Tab-separated table of N, CA and C in Angstrom:
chain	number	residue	atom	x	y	z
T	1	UNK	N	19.756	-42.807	-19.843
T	1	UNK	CA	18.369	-42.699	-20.228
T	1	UNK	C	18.261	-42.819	-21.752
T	2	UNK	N	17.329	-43.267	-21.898
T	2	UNK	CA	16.803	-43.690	-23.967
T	2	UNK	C	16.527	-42.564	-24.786
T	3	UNK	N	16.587	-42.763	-25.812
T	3	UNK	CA	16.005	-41.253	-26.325
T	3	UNK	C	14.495	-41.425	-26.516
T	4	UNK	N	13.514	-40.602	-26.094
T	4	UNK	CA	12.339	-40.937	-26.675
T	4	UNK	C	11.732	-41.329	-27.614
T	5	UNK	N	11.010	-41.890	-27.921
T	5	UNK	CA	10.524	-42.415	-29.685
T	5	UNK	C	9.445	-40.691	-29.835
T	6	UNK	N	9.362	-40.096	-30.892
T	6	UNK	CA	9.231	-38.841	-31.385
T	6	UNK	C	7.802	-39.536	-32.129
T	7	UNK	N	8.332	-40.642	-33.118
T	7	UNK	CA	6.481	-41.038	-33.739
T	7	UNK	C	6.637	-42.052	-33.954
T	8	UNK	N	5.448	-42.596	-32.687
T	8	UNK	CA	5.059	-43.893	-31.882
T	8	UNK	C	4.495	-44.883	-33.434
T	9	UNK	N	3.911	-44.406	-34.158
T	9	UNK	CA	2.974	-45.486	-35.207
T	9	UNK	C	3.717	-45.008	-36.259
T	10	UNK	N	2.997	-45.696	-37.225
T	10	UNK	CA	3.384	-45.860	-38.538
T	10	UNK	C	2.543	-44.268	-39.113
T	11	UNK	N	3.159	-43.831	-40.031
T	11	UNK	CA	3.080	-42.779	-41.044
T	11	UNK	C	1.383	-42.744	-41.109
T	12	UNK	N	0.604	-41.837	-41.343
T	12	UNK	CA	-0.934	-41.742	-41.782
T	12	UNK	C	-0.559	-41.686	-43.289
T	13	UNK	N	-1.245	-42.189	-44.129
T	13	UNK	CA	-1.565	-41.838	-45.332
T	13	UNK	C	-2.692	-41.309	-46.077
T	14	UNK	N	-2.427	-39.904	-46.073
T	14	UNK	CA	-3.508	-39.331	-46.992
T	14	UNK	C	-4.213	-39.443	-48.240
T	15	UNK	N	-5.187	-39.691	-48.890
T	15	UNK	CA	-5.882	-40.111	-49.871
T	15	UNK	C	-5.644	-38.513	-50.880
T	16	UNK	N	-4.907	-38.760	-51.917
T	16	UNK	CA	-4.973	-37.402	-52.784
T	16	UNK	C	-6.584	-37.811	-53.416
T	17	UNK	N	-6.996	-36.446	-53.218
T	17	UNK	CA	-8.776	-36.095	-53.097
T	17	UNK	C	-8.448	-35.277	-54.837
T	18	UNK	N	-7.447	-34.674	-55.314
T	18	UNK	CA	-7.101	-33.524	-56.397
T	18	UNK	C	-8.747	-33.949	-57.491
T	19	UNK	N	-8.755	-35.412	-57.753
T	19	UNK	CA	-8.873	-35.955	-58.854
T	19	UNK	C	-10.567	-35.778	-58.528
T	20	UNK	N	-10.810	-35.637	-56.967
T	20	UNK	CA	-12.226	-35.982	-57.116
T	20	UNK	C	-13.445	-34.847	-57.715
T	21	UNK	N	-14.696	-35.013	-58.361
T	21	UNK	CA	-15.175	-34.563	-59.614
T	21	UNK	C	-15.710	-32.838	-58.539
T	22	UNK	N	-16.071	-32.312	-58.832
T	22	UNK	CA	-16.253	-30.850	-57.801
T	22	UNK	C	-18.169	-31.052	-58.399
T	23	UNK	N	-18.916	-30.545	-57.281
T	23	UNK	CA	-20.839	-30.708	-57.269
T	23	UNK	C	-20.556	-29.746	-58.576
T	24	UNK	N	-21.685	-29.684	-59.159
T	24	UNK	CA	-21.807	-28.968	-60.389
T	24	UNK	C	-23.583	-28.794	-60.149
T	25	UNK	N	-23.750	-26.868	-60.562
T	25	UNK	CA	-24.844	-26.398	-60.297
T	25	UNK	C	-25.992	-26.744	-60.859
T	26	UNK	N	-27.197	-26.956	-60.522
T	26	UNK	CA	-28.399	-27.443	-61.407
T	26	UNK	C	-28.912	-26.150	-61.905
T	27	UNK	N	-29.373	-26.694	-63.259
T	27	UNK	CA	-29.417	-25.646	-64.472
T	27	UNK	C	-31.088	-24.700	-63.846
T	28	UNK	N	-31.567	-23.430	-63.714
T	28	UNK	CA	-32.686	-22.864	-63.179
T	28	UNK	C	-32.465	-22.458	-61.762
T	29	UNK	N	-31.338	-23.026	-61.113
T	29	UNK	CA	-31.322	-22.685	-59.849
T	29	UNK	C	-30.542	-21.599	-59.207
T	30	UNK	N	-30.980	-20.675	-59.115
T	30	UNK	CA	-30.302	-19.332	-58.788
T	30	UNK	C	-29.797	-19.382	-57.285
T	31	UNK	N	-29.752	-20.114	-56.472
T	31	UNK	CA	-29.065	-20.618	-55.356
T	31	UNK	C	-27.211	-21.258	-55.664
T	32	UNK	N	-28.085	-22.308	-56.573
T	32	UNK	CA	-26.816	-22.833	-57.025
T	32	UNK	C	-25.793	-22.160	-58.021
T	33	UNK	N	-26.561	-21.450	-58.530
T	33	UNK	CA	-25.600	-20.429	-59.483
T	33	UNK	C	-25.094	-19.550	-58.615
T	34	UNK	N	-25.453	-18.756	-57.566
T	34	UNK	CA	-24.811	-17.661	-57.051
T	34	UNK	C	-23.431	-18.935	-56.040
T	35	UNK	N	-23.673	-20.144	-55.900
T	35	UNK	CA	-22.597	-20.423	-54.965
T	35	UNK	C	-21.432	-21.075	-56.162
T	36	UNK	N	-22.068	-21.177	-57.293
T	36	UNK	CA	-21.213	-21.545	-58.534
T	36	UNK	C	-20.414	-19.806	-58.659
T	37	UNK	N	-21.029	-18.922	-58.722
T	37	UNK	CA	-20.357	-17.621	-58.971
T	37	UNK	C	-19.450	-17.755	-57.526
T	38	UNK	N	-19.590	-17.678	-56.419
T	38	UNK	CA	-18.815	-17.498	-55.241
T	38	UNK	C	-17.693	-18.481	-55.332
T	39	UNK	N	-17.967	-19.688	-55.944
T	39	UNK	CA	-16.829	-20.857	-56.055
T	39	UNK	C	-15.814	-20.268	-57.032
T	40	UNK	N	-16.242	-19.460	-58.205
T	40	UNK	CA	-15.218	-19.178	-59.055
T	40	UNK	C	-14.461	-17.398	-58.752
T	41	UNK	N	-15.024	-16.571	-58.296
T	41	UNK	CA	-14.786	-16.139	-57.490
T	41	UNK	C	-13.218	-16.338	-56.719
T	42	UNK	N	-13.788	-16.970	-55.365
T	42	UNK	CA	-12.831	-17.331	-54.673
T	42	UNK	C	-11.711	-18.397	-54.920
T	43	UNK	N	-11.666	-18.988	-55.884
T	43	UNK	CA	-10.741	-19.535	-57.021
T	43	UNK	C	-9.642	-18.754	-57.595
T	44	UNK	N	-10.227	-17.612	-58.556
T	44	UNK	CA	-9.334	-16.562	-58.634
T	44	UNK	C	-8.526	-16.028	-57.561
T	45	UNK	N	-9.013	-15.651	-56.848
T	45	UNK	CA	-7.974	-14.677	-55.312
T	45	UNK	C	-7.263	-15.791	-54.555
T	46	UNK	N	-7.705	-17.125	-54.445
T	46	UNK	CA	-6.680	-17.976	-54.139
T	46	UNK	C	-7.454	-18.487	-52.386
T	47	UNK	N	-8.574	-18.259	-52.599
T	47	UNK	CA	-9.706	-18.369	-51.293
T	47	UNK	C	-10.345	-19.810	-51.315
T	48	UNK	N	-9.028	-20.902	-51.121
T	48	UNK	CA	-9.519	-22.578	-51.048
T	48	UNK	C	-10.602	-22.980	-49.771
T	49	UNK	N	-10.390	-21.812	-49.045
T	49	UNK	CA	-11.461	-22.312	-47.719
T	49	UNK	C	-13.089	-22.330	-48.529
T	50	UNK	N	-13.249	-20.892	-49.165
T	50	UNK	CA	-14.584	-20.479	-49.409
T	50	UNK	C	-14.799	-21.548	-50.546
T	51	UNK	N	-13.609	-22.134	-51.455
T	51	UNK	CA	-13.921	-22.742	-52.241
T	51	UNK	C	-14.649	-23.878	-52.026
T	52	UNK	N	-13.952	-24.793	-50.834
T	52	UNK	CA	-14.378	-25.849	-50.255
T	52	UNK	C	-15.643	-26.051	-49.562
T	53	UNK	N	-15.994	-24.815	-49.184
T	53	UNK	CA	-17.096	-24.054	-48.392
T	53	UNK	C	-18.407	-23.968	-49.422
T	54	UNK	N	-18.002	-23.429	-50.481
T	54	UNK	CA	-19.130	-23.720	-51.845
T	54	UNK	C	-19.472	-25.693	-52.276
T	55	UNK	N	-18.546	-26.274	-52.177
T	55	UNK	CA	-18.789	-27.257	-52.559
T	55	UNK	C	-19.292	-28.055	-51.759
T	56	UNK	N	-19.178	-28.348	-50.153
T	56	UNK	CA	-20.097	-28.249	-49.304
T	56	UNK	C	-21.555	-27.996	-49.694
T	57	UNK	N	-21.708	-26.896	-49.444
T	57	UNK	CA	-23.100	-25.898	-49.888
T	57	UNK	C	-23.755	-26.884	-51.199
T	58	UNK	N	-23.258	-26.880	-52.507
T	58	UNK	CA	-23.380	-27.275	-53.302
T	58	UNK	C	-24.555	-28.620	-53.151
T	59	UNK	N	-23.429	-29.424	-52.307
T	59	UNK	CA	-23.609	-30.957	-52.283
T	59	UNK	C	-24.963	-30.981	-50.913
T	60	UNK	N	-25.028	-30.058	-50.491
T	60	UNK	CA	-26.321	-30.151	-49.470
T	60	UNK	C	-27.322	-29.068	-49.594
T	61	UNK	N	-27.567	-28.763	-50.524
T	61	UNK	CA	-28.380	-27.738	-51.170
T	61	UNK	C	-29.652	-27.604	-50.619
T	62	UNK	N	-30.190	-26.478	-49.761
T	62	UNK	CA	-31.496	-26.687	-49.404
T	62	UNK	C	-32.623	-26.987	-49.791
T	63	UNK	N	-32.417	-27.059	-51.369
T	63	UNK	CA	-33.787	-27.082	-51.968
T	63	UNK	C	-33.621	-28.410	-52.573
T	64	UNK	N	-32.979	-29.332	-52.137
T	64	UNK	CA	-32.950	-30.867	-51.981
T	64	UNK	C	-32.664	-31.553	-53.067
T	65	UNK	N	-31.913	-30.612	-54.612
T	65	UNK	CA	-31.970	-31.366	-55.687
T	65	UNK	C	-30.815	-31.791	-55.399
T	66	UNK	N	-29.714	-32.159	-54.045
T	66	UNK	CA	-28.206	-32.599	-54.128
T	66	UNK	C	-28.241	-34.260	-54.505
T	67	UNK	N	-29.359	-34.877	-54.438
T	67	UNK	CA	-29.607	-36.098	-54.448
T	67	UNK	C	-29.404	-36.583	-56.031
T	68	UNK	N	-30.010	-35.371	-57.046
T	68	UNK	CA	-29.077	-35.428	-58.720
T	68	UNK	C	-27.619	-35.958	-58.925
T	69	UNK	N	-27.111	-35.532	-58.213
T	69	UNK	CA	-25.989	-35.508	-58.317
T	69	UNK	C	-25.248	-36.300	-57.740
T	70	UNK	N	-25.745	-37.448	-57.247
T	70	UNK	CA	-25.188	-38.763	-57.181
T	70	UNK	C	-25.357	-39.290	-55.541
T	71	UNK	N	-26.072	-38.270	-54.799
T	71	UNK	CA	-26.131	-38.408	-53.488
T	71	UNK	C	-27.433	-39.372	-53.377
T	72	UNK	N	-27.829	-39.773	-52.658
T	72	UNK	CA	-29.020	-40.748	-52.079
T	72	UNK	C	-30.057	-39.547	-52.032
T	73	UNK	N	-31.604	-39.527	-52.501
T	73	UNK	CA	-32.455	-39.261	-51.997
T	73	UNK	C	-32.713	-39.023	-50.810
T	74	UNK	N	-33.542	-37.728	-50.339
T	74	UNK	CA	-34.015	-37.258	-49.156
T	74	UNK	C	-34.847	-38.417	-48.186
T	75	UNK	N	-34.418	-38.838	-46.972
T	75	UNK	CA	-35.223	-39.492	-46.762
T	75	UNK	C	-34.890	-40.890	-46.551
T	76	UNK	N	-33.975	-41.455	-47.499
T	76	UNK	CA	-33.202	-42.837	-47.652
T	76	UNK	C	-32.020	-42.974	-47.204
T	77	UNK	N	-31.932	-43.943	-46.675
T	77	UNK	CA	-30.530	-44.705	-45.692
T	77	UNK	C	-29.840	-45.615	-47.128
């Protein structure tokens, strides 16, 4: 009998993300500042989930200014 093949395809290659720029809070917005405080925060203690979790948040901001920040306008395809 053969030995099984263990990994059928070729290797995945991951895109190093390190470099990409992190949402940055709009200035008056006390939403965005408290998830700017929670991002740095959980930075210190070593909490990459919550970190990732803020920047999320950040970039879909309920009060719709995420579109500043390089995203498409509310509304537009």
């Amino acid at each position: 009998m053969s030995e099984p093949r263990r990994y059928p395809g070729a290797p995945v290659e991951l895109h190093d993300r390190s470099e990409m720029l992190e949402p940055t809070p709009v200035e008056g917005c006390a939403g965005c500042a408290e998830l700017a405080a929670l991002r740095r925060r959980a930075r210190v203690v070593g909490d990459m989930t919550t970190v990732s979790d803020c920047h999320v948040f950040l970039r879909r901001h309920p009060e719709g200014h995420g579109w500043q920040r390089g995203l498409r306008p509310p509304g537009r395809r």
